Amino acid sequence: MAKAGRYVVRFDHRDTGASTLGVSGQADYIVEDLANDVIAVLNEHGLDRAHLVGMSLGAFIAQLLALREPNRVRSLTLIATEPLGGDPVDAAGLNPVLLAHFATLSDVDWADPSSAHAFLQRIAVLSASNARGYDQKNADERIEREIERTLDFRAAFNHMTVGGDLDRWNLRNINVPTLVIHGAHDSIIPPANGEAIARQIHGAKLHVLEDAGHELHGDDLGIIAKLIVSHTDDAT
């Protein structure tokens, strides 16, 4: 993206990566606080408005910002996420097998790299596309980078407990250019969710990655980058 002339700002949500940490086990904040964090990052960089790109929870937060702070949002790119408010979605929620795996979090010995790696690897397996298959080499390399970067993985899973007053929002009130990207084989957040978002936001464009699961796979990164560059060009 930077090579395409974009000024790119990436950051770790609280409790993830190298960001600020709370007590592991229960989030002491709500989704609206995570949205406030994005505004704080924009302010710190002196940015009045930005093209927001997010995946999964990040894209959920981006929807909230487009509704609550539309003057700060130039465009949205929403990857592998579920709709905020609006019409009911005729699709399953989060994969129950993934939720069952998260329930074993207390059994992980995070001081043991092999135990931590095995837990994260299972998430990667569940997120992979059944059409493309699980790329263990690339997944292992990514997991090792995440383990090296993350201060406390136990706190990172606080995001599973984040709540908020979200029922009052309606995606039909979003008026910024929106691109929705979703994997055709996403078993974590099924593609019907992306379809529902595109259906509710006026003028939204939907791009289905035919071989993708709930992942940013190397084979798709070039496609995703081109889509975002074109979308943000049109929205500038």
mmCIF file of C-alpha atoms in Angstrom:
data_model
loop_
_atom_site.group_PDB
_atom_site.id
_atom_site.type_symbol
_atom_site.label_atom_id
_atom_site.label_comp_id
_atom_site.label_asym_id
_atom_site.label_seq_id
_atom_site.Cartn_x
_atom_site.Cartn_y
_atom_site.Cartn_z
ATOM 1 C CA MET A 1 0.000 0.000 0.000
ATOM 2 C CA ALA A 2 2.805 2.417 0.840
ATOM 3 C CA LYS A 3 4.376 1.688 -2.563
ATOM 4 C CA ALA A 4 1.107 2.849 -4.139
ATOM 5 C CA GLY A 5 1.555 6.262 -2.535
ATOM 6 C CA ARG A 6 -0.569 5.671 0.550
ATOM 7 C CA TYR A 7 0.385 6.980 3.978
ATOM 8 C CA VAL A 8 -0.260 3.813 5.994
ATOM 9 C CA VAL A 9 -0.828 3.792 9.755
ATOM 10 C CA ARG A 10 -1.046 0.389 11.463
ATOM 11 C CA PHE A 11 -1.563 -0.146 15.159
ATOM 12 C CA ASP A 12 -2.238 -2.929 17.639
ATOM 13 C CA HIS A 13 -5.601 -2.844 19.386
ATOM 14 C CA ARG A 14 -5.328 -2.633 23.166
ATOM 15 C CA ASP A 15 -4.454 -5.996 24.725
ATOM 16 C CA THR A 16 -2.847 -7.189 21.479
ATOM 17 C CA GLY A 17 0.665 -7.133 20.070
ATOM 18 C CA ALA A 18 2.820 -4.492 21.729
ATOM 19 C CA SER A 19 -0.103 -2.271 22.780
ATOM 20 C CA THR A 20 -1.263 -1.393 26.290
ATOM 21 C CA LEU A 21 -2.388 -4.320 28.423
ATOM 22 C CA GLY A 22 -5.228 -4.886 30.855
ATOM 23 C CA VAL A 23 -5.836 -7.827 33.130
ATOM 24 C CA SER A 24 -6.200 -11.063 31.187
ATOM 25 C CA GLY A 25 -9.521 -12.891 31.391
ATOM 26 C CA GLN A 26 -12.080 -10.118 30.958
ATOM 27 C CA ALA A 27 -12.114 -6.921 28.927
ATOM 28 C CA ASP A 28 -12.596 -3.803 31.040
ATOM 29 C CA TYR A 29 -13.620 -1.822 27.951
ATOM 30 C CA ILE A 30 -16.286 -1.973 25.239
ATOM 31 C CA VAL A 31 -16.248 -1.796 21.440
ATOM 32 C CA GLU A 32 -16.905 1.940 21.600
ATOM 33 C CA ASP A 33 -13.612 2.349 23.502
ATOM 34 C CA LEU A 34 -11.760 0.515 20.742
ATOM 35 C CA ALA A 35 -13.342 2.941 18.266
ATOM 36 C CA ASN A 36 -12.153 5.847 20.423
ATOM 37 C CA ASP A 37 -8.642 4.427 20.165
ATOM 38 C CA VAL A 38 -8.772 4.774 16.371
ATOM 39 C CA ILE A 39 -9.747 8.440 16.691
ATOM 40 C CA ALA A 40 -6.890 8.957 19.147
ATOM 41 C CA VAL A 41 -4.439 7.443 16.645
ATOM 42 C CA LEU A 42 -5.750 9.724 13.879
ATOM 43 C CA ASN A 43 -5.421 12.741 16.160
ATOM 44 C CA GLU A 44 -1.881 11.790 17.137
ATOM 45 C CA HIS A 45 -0.910 11.695 13.470
ATOM 46 C CA GLY A 46 -2.711 14.953 12.710
ATOM 47 C CA LEU A 47 -5.185 13.273 10.377
ATOM 48 C CA ASP A 48 -8.662 14.771 10.064
ATOM 49 C CA ARG A 49 -9.957 11.884 7.924
ATOM 50 C CA ALA A 50 -8.712 8.499 6.797
ATOM 51 C CA HIS A 51 -9.524 5.514 4.618
ATOM 52 C CA LEU A 52 -10.242 2.797 7.186
ATOM 53 C CA VAL A 53 -9.222 -0.782 6.416
ATOM 54 C CA GLY A 54 -9.975 -3.521 8.929
ATOM 55 C CA MET A 55 -10.357 -7.260 9.162
ATOM 56 C CA SER A 56 -12.737 -9.148 11.449
ATOM 57 C CA LEU A 57 -12.987 -7.132 14.713
ATOM 58 C CA GLY A 58 -11.061 -4.283 13.092
ATOM 59 C CA ALA A 59 -13.663 -4.048 10.333
ATOM 60 C CA PHE A 60 -16.467 -4.211 12.897
ATOM 61 C CA ILE A 61 -14.928 -1.196 14.651
ATOM 62 C CA ALA A 62 -14.573 0.592 11.301
ATOM 63 C CA GLN A 63 -18.323 0.236 10.700
ATOM 64 C CA LEU A 64 -19.013 1.812 14.078
ATOM 65 C CA LEU A 65 -16.723 4.736 13.291
ATOM 66 C CA ALA A 66 -18.412 5.359 9.938
ATOM 67 C CA LEU A 67 -21.737 5.621 11.770
ATOM 68 C CA ARG A 68 -20.560 7.546 14.813
ATOM 69 C CA GLU A 69 -17.788 9.718 13.331
ATOM 70 C CA PRO A 70 -18.594 9.967 9.594
ATOM 71 C CA ASN A 71 -16.608 13.201 9.248
ATOM 72 C CA ARG A 72 -13.409 11.277 10.123
ATOM 73 C CA VAL A 73 -13.892 8.513 7.528
ATOM 74 C CA ARG A 74 -13.067 8.839 3.829
ATOM 75 C CA SER A 75 -13.909 5.242 2.943
ATOM 76 C CA LEU A 76 -14.281 1.767 4.386
ATOM 77 C CA THR A 77 -12.671 -1.504 3.387
ATOM 78 C CA LEU A 78 -14.261 -4.289 5.443
ATOM 79 C CA ILE A 79 -12.561 -7.677 5.303
ATOM 80 C CA ALA A 80 -13.996 -10.926 6.705
ATOM 81 C CA THR A 81 -16.361 -9.369 9.201
ATOM 82 C CA GLU A 82 -19.955 -9.378 10.388
ATOM 83 C CA PRO A 83 -22.475 -6.533 10.106
ATOM 84 C CA LEU A 84 -23.028 -4.033 12.885
ATOM 85 C CA GLY A 85 -26.749 -3.650 13.616
ATOM 86 C CA GLY A 86 -29.243 -3.442 10.761
ATOM 87 C CA ASP A 87 -31.075 -6.422 9.334
ATOM 88 C CA PRO A 88 -30.682 -9.920 10.756
ATOM 89 C CA VAL A 89 -28.204 -12.125 8.919
ATOM 90 C CA ASP A 90 -29.319 -15.540 7.770
ATOM 91 C CA ALA A 91 -25.989 -17.133 8.671
ATOM 92 C CA ALA A 92 -24.291 -18.941 11.499
ATOM 93 C CA GLY A 93 -22.357 -16.928 14.036
ATOM 94 C CA LEU A 94 -18.800 -17.670 15.025
ATOM 95 C CA ASN A 95 -17.774 -21.243 14.361
ATOM 96 C CA PRO A 96 -18.694 -23.273 17.507
ATOM 97 C CA VAL A 97 -15.563 -25.382 17.054
ATOM 98 C CA LEU A 98 -13.490 -22.198 17.340
ATOM 99 C CA LEU A 99 -15.415 -21.123 20.439
ATOM 100 C CA ALA A 100 -14.798 -24.548 21.991
ATOM 101 C CA HIS A 101 -11.102 -24.141 21.274
ATOM 102 C CA PHE A 102 -11.075 -20.726 22.942
ATOM 103 C CA ALA A 103 -12.633 -22.365 25.998
ATOM 104 C CA THR A 104 -9.360 -24.301 26.472
ATOM 105 C CA LEU A 105 -7.374 -21.065 26.834
ATOM 106 C CA SER A 106 -6.743 -21.665 30.549
ATOM 107 C CA ASP A 107 -5.051 -24.958 29.711
ATOM 108 C CA VAL A 108 -2.303 -23.303 27.678
ATOM 109 C CA ASP A 109 1.117 -22.871 29.255
ATOM 110 C CA TRP A 110 2.090 -19.562 27.669
ATOM 111 C CA ALA A 111 5.585 -19.850 29.172
ATOM 112 C CA ASP A 112 6.087 -22.926 26.987
ATOM 113 C CA PRO A 113 6.556 -21.846 23.341
ATOM 114 C CA SER A 114 5.384 -25.236 22.043
ATOM 115 C CA SER A 115 2.136 -25.043 24.033
ATOM 116 C CA ALA A 116 1.457 -21.494 22.844
ATOM 117 C CA HIS A 117 2.290 -22.428 19.269
ATOM 118 C CA ALA A 118 -0.041 -25.435 19.304
ATOM 119 C CA PHE A 119 -2.967 -23.317 20.554
ATOM 120 C CA LEU A 120 -2.440 -20.656 17.890
ATOM 121 C CA GLN A 121 -1.852 -23.252 15.203
ATOM 122 C CA ARG A 122 -5.272 -24.755 15.846
ATOM 123 C CA ILE A 123 -6.835 -21.327 15.229
ATOM 124 C CA ALA A 124 -4.914 -21.077 11.955
ATOM 125 C CA VAL A 125 -6.129 -24.518 10.873
ATOM 126 C CA LEU A 126 -9.753 -23.594 11.587
ATOM 127 C CA SER A 127 -9.369 -20.277 9.749
ATOM 128 C CA ALA A 128 -7.819 -21.797 6.631
ATOM 129 C CA SER A 129 -9.784 -22.354 3.451
ATOM 130 C CA ASN A 130 -10.831 -25.923 2.796
ATOM 131 C CA ALA A 131 -10.458 -25.164 -0.909
ATOM 132 C CA ARG A 132 -6.854 -24.016 -0.670
ATOM 133 C CA GLY A 133 -5.737 -26.100 2.277
ATOM 134 C CA TYR A 134 -3.675 -25.293 5.330
ATOM 135 C CA ASP A 135 -0.249 -23.816 4.597
ATOM 136 C CA GLN A 136 1.663 -24.990 7.654
ATOM 137 C CA LYS A 137 5.010 -23.422 6.733
ATOM 138 C CA ASN A 138 3.614 -19.918 6.307
ATOM 139 C CA ALA A 139 1.333 -20.316 9.317
ATOM 140 C CA ASP A 140 4.217 -21.439 11.522
ATOM 141 C CA GLU A 141 6.324 -18.463 10.456
ATOM 142 C CA ARG A 142 3.481 -16.031 11.157
ATOM 143 C CA ILE A 143 2.731 -17.588 14.537
ATOM 144 C CA GLU A 144 6.381 -17.312 15.568
ATOM 145 C CA ARG A 145 6.361 -13.618 14.630
ATOM 146 C CA GLU A 146 3.175 -13.099 16.648
ATOM 147 C CA ILE A 147 4.612 -14.875 19.692
ATOM 148 C CA GLU A 148 7.752 -12.745 19.480
ATOM 149 C CA ARG A 149 5.769 -9.500 19.179
ATOM 150 C CA THR A 150 2.902 -10.056 21.591
ATOM 151 C CA LEU A 151 3.401 -9.030 25.207
ATOM 152 C CA ASP A 152 0.627 -11.217 26.656
ATOM 153 C CA PHE A 153 -1.471 -13.561 24.536
ATOM 154 C CA ARG A 154 -3.811 -14.253 27.443
ATOM 155 C CA ALA A 155 -4.853 -10.597 27.436
ATOM 156 C CA ALA A 156 -5.201 -10.625 23.644
ATOM 157 C CA PHE A 157 -8.110 -13.040 23.975
ATOM 158 C CA ASN A 158 -9.965 -10.481 26.119
ATOM 159 C CA HIS A 159 -11.485 -9.391 22.810
ATOM 160 C CA MET A 160 -13.733 -12.439 22.984
ATOM 161 C CA THR A 161 -15.513 -10.792 25.954
ATOM 162 C CA VAL A 162 -15.880 -7.261 24.540
ATOM 163 C CA GLY A 163 -19.442 -5.915 24.610
ATOM 164 C CA GLY A 164 -21.089 -2.607 23.772
ATOM 165 C CA ASP A 165 -24.351 -0.818 23.026
ATOM 166 C CA LEU A 166 -24.422 -1.906 19.390
ATOM 167 C CA ASP A 167 -28.044 -2.780 18.614
ATOM 168 C CA ARG A 168 -29.001 0.845 17.991
ATOM 169 C CA TRP A 169 -26.812 1.199 14.889
ATOM 170 C CA ASN A 170 -28.009 0.591 11.339
ATOM 171 C CA LEU A 171 -25.653 0.072 8.419
ATOM 172 C CA ARG A 172 -28.135 1.729 6.070
ATOM 173 C CA ASN A 173 -27.012 5.030 7.601
ATOM 174 C CA ILE A 174 -23.429 4.640 6.387
ATOM 175 C CA ASN A 175 -22.768 7.116 3.584
ATOM 176 C CA VAL A 176 -19.076 6.631 2.814
ATOM 177 C CA PRO A 177 -17.715 4.562 -0.097
ATOM 178 C CA THR A 178 -17.482 0.967 1.091
ATOM 179 C CA LEU A 179 -15.664 -2.084 -0.212
ATOM 180 C CA VAL A 180 -16.493 -5.473 1.321
ATOM 181 C CA ILE A 181 -14.013 -8.342 0.885
ATOM 182 C CA HIS A 182 -14.873 -11.834 2.072
ATOM 183 C CA GLY A 183 -13.486 -15.316 1.562
ATOM 184 C CA ALA A 184 -15.837 -17.781 -0.116
ATOM 185 C CA HIS A 185 -14.618 -20.486 2.287
ATOM 186 C CA ASP A 186 -14.639 -18.465 5.518
ATOM 187 C CA SER A 187 -15.953 -20.890 8.142
ATOM 188 C CA ILE A 188 -15.268 -18.516 11.059
ATOM 189 C CA ILE A 189 -17.508 -15.679 9.839
ATOM 190 C CA PRO A 190 -19.482 -17.156 6.908
ATOM 191 C CA PRO A 191 -19.664 -15.191 3.637
ATOM 192 C CA ALA A 192 -23.366 -14.435 4.125
ATOM 193 C CA ASN A 193 -22.171 -11.811 6.611
ATOM 194 C CA GLY A 194 -20.204 -9.957 3.953
ATOM 195 C CA GLU A 195 -23.145 -10.221 1.585
ATOM 196 C CA ALA A 196 -25.422 -8.705 4.248
ATOM 197 C CA ILE A 197 -23.074 -5.772 4.776
ATOM 198 C CA ALA A 198 -22.878 -5.038 1.050
ATOM 199 C CA ARG A 199 -26.660 -5.315 0.770
ATOM 200 C CA GLN A 200 -27.309 -2.808 3.549
ATOM 201 C CA ILE A 201 -24.733 -0.098 2.795
ATOM 202 C CA HIS A 202 -25.848 1.958 -0.190
ATOM 203 C CA GLY A 203 -23.447 1.621 -3.097
ATOM 204 C CA ALA A 204 -21.167 -0.873 -1.339
ATOM 205 C CA LYS A 205 -19.081 -3.148 -3.542
ATOM 206 C CA LEU A 206 -18.571 -6.820 -2.649
ATOM 207 C CA HIS A 207 -15.531 -8.800 -3.749
ATOM 208 C CA VAL A 208 -15.477 -12.506 -2.945
ATOM 209 C CA LEU A 209 -12.063 -14.169 -2.740
ATOM 210 C CA GLU A 210 -12.916 -17.510 -4.282
ATOM 211 C CA ASP A 211 -10.279 -19.641 -2.529
ATOM 212 C CA ALA A 212 -9.955 -17.769 0.781
ATOM 213 C CA GLY A 213 -10.983 -18.637 4.308
ATOM 214 C CA HIS A 214 -10.842 -16.360 7.361
ATOM 215 C CA GLU A 215 -7.313 -15.294 6.587
ATOM 216 C CA LEU A 216 -5.013 -12.898 4.813
ATOM 217 C CA HIS A 217 -3.347 -15.501 2.626
ATOM 218 C CA GLY A 218 -0.232 -14.663 0.662
ATOM 219 C CA ASP A 219 -1.929 -15.641 -2.590
ATOM 220 C CA ASP A 220 -4.596 -12.987 -1.989
ATOM 221 C CA LEU A 221 -2.504 -10.074 -0.707
ATOM 222 C CA GLY A 222 -1.757 -8.646 -4.141
ATOM 223 C CA ILE A 223 -5.426 -8.813 -5.103
ATOM 224 C CA ILE A 224 -6.497 -7.176 -1.842
ATOM 225 C CA ALA A 225 -3.934 -4.395 -2.224
ATOM 226 C CA LYS A 226 -5.075 -3.608 -5.779
ATOM 227 C CA LEU A 227 -8.697 -3.554 -4.676
ATOM 228 C CA ILE A 228 -7.944 -1.146 -1.838
ATOM 229 C CA VAL A 229 -5.843 1.160 -4.024
ATOM 230 C CA SER A 230 -8.594 1.330 -6.657
ATOM 231 C CA HIS A 231 -11.294 1.813 -4.038
ATOM 232 C CA THR A 232 -9.463 4.597 -2.223
ATOM 233 C CA ASP A 233 -8.583 6.279 -5.527
ATOM 234 C CA ASP A 234 -12.280 6.449 -6.352
ATOM 235 C CA ALA A 235 -13.152 7.683 -2.845
ATOM 236 C CA THR A 236 -10.564 10.490 -2.653
#
